[in-house]
């Protein structure tokens, strides 16, 4: 059975680049992350971003619906799990950082994503949710986040 990683993220369609390294290095420095912090990423895909955070010294954990994620990233701690409509398989206050890139816009229940992210974050933890085409997607998110917060985040 083919899945989204085989179809959309195969090496021919999406070759590996230095982009994940550059983005992660920027976020790590800009957001004052420190080696030893714990991070969880739902929707790890090929594991490129999670691996870069691990290389910078974070303790990382990932979730993905595709079994291929574990095949592509045997060096990472990834559980095969549908993080969309299910409570994430972690205790409350488990992680310093929850990170996602191009994940939330594919969720049927984006509100649950935020509920679960905040649940598993430690007090004072960081939630990094990156999405392409913010201007197109803001209406979807504004149903779950007050518009004043969205506008503040967008600046």
Short mmCIF file of C-alpha atoms in Angstrom, two decimals:
data_model
loop_
_atom_site.label_atom_id
_atom_site.label_comp_id
_atom_site.label_asym_id
_atom_site.label_seq_id
_atom_site.Cartn_x
_atom_site.Cartn_y
_atom_site.Cartn_z
CA UNK A 1 0.00 0.00 0.00
CA UNK A 2 1.34 3.42 -0.88
CA UNK A 3 0.96 6.28 1.54
CA UNK A 4 1.48 10.02 1.54
CA UNK A 5 5.25 9.77 2.03
CA UNK A 6 5.61 7.48 -0.98
CA UNK A 7 3.40 9.68 -3.13
CA UNK A 8 4.23 13.26 -2.18
CA UNK A 9 7.58 13.10 -0.43
CA UNK A 10 9.56 10.60 -2.45
CA UNK A 11 13.08 11.67 -3.41
CA UNK A 12 12.09 12.33 -7.01
CA UNK A 13 9.26 14.74 -6.13
CA UNK A 14 10.90 16.29 -3.09
CA UNK A 15 14.66 15.81 -3.08
CA UNK A 16 16.49 16.34 0.20
CA UNK A 17 17.90 19.85 0.61
CA UNK A 18 19.67 21.94 3.23
CA UNK A 19 16.44 23.80 4.04
CA UNK A 20 15.57 21.76 7.18
CA UNK A 21 19.06 22.38 8.58
CA UNK A 22 18.85 26.11 7.97
CA UNK A 23 15.31 26.47 9.33
CA UNK A 24 16.00 24.42 12.45
CA UNK A 25 19.27 26.26 13.19
CA UNK A 26 17.43 29.57 12.88
CA UNK A 27 14.58 28.49 15.16
CA UNK A 28 16.96 26.95 17.71
CA UNK A 29 18.92 30.18 18.01
CA UNK A 30 16.04 32.63 17.66
CA UNK A 31 13.87 30.90 20.27
CA UNK A 32 16.71 30.30 22.73
CA UNK A 33 16.46 26.53 22.75
CA UNK A 34 19.07 24.61 24.71
CA UNK A 35 20.59 21.15 24.36
CA UNK A 36 18.79 18.70 26.62
CA UNK A 37 15.33 20.19 26.06
CA UNK A 38 12.63 17.71 25.08
CA UNK A 39 10.70 18.07 21.82
CA UNK A 40 7.77 16.32 20.21
CA UNK A 41 6.78 16.60 16.56
CA UNK A 42 3.47 15.23 15.30
CA UNK A 43 3.57 14.47 11.59
CA UNK A 44 7.33 13.98 11.26
CA UNK A 45 7.18 12.80 7.65
CA UNK A 46 10.70 11.96 6.53
CA UNK A 47 12.09 13.13 9.87
CA UNK A 48 14.26 15.86 8.41
CA UNK A 49 13.39 18.57 10.92
CA UNK A 50 13.29 16.28 13.94
CA UNK A 51 16.72 14.91 13.04
CA UNK A 52 18.18 18.42 12.85
CA UNK A 53 16.78 19.26 16.30
CA UNK A 54 18.28 16.01 17.59
CA UNK A 55 21.64 16.96 16.07
CA UNK A 56 21.49 20.19 18.07
CA UNK A 57 21.10 18.22 21.30
CA UNK A 58 17.35 18.08 21.87
CA UNK A 59 15.71 14.90 23.14
CA UNK A 60 13.20 14.23 20.39
CA UNK A 61 10.07 12.16 19.93
CA UNK A 62 7.85 11.98 16.86
CA UNK A 63 4.46 10.78 15.70
CA UNK A 64 3.35 9.97 12.17
CA UNK A 65 0.50 8.10 10.56
CA UNK A 66 2.81 6.53 7.96
CA UNK A 67 4.82 3.39 8.72
CA UNK A 68 7.28 4.70 6.14
CA UNK A 69 8.32 7.43 8.61
CA UNK A 70 10.09 4.84 10.76
CA UNK A 71 11.69 3.24 7.70
CA UNK A 72 13.02 6.59 6.50
CA UNK A 73 14.24 7.59 9.96
CA UNK A 74 15.41 4.52 11.87
CA UNK A 75 17.65 6.79 13.96
CA UNK A 76 14.69 8.68 15.42
CA UNK A 77 12.16 7.74 18.11
CA UNK A 78 8.93 7.78 16.08
CA UNK A 79 5.64 6.14 16.99
CA UNK A 80 3.15 5.29 14.25
CA UNK A 81 0.01 7.03 15.44
CA UNK A 82 -2.92 9.01 14.08
CA UNK A 83 -2.47 12.34 15.86
CA UNK A 84 -5.53 13.91 14.30
CA UNK A 85 -8.56 12.72 16.26
CA UNK A 86 -6.80 10.88 19.07
CA UNK A 87 -5.36 12.00 22.36
CA UNK A 88 -1.59 11.95 21.92
CA UNK A 89 0.11 9.06 23.74
CA UNK A 90 2.06 11.24 26.18
CA UNK A 91 1.54 12.41 29.73
CA UNK A 92 0.63 15.99 30.53
CA UNK A 93 3.61 18.37 30.84
CA UNK A 94 6.00 16.05 28.98
CA UNK A 95 7.82 18.32 26.52
CA UNK A 96 9.64 21.64 26.46
CA UNK A 97 8.77 22.14 22.79
CA UNK A 98 6.04 20.95 20.42
CA UNK A 99 7.03 21.62 16.83
CA UNK A 100 5.19 21.11 13.58
CA UNK A 101 5.83 22.20 10.02
CA UNK A 102 3.13 21.86 7.36
CA UNK A 103 0.97 19.68 9.59
CA UNK A 104 -1.93 21.60 11.09
CA UNK A 105 -3.43 22.62 7.75
CA UNK A 106 -4.06 18.93 7.01
CA UNK A 107 -5.92 18.23 10.26
CA UNK A 108 -9.65 17.61 10.30
CA UNK A 109 -9.66 18.97 13.85
CA UNK A 110 -7.04 21.73 14.18
CA UNK A 111 -8.49 22.70 17.55
CA UNK A 112 -7.60 19.29 18.93
CA UNK A 113 -4.02 19.82 17.74
CA UNK A 114 -3.76 22.94 19.93
CA UNK A 115 -5.50 21.24 22.86
CA UNK A 116 -3.09 18.31 22.75
CA UNK A 117 -0.03 20.47 22.16
CA UNK A 118 -0.79 22.59 25.20
CA UNK A 119 -1.61 19.51 27.26
CA UNK A 120 1.75 17.84 26.62
CA UNK A 121 3.78 21.05 26.93
CA UNK A 122 5.53 21.72 30.19
CA UNK A 123 4.65 25.02 31.88
CA UNK A 124 6.49 27.74 29.98
CA UNK A 125 7.03 25.41 27.02
CA UNK A 126 7.19 26.54 23.41
CA UNK A 127 4.65 25.72 20.72
CA UNK A 128 6.04 26.17 17.19
CA UNK A 129 3.40 25.67 14.53
CA UNK A 130 4.50 26.57 11.01
CA UNK A 131 2.14 26.41 8.08
CA UNK A 132 2.49 27.43 4.46
CA UNK A 133 0.11 29.96 3.01
CA UNK A 134 -0.90 31.51 6.34
CA UNK A 135 -2.99 34.12 4.56
CA UNK A 136 -5.07 31.41 2.88
CA UNK A 137 -5.43 29.25 5.99
CA UNK A 138 -6.14 31.94 8.58
CA UNK A 139 -9.91 31.59 8.19
CA UNK A 140 -9.73 27.91 9.06
CA UNK A 141 -7.69 28.69 12.17
CA UNK A 142 -9.70 31.74 13.20
CA UNK A 143 -12.55 29.43 14.11
CA UNK A 144 -10.43 28.05 16.94
CA UNK A 145 -8.15 30.99 17.82
CA UNK A 146 -9.42 34.52 18.48
CA UNK A 147 -8.65 36.82 15.54
CA UNK A 148 -6.72 39.24 17.79
CA UNK A 149 -4.31 36.43 18.66
CA UNK A 150 -3.93 35.45 15.01
CA UNK A 151 -3.15 39.02 14.00
CA UNK A 152 -0.59 39.32 16.77
CA UNK A 153 1.07 36.07 15.73
CA UNK A 154 1.06 37.02 12.08
CA UNK A 155 3.01 40.27 12.63
#
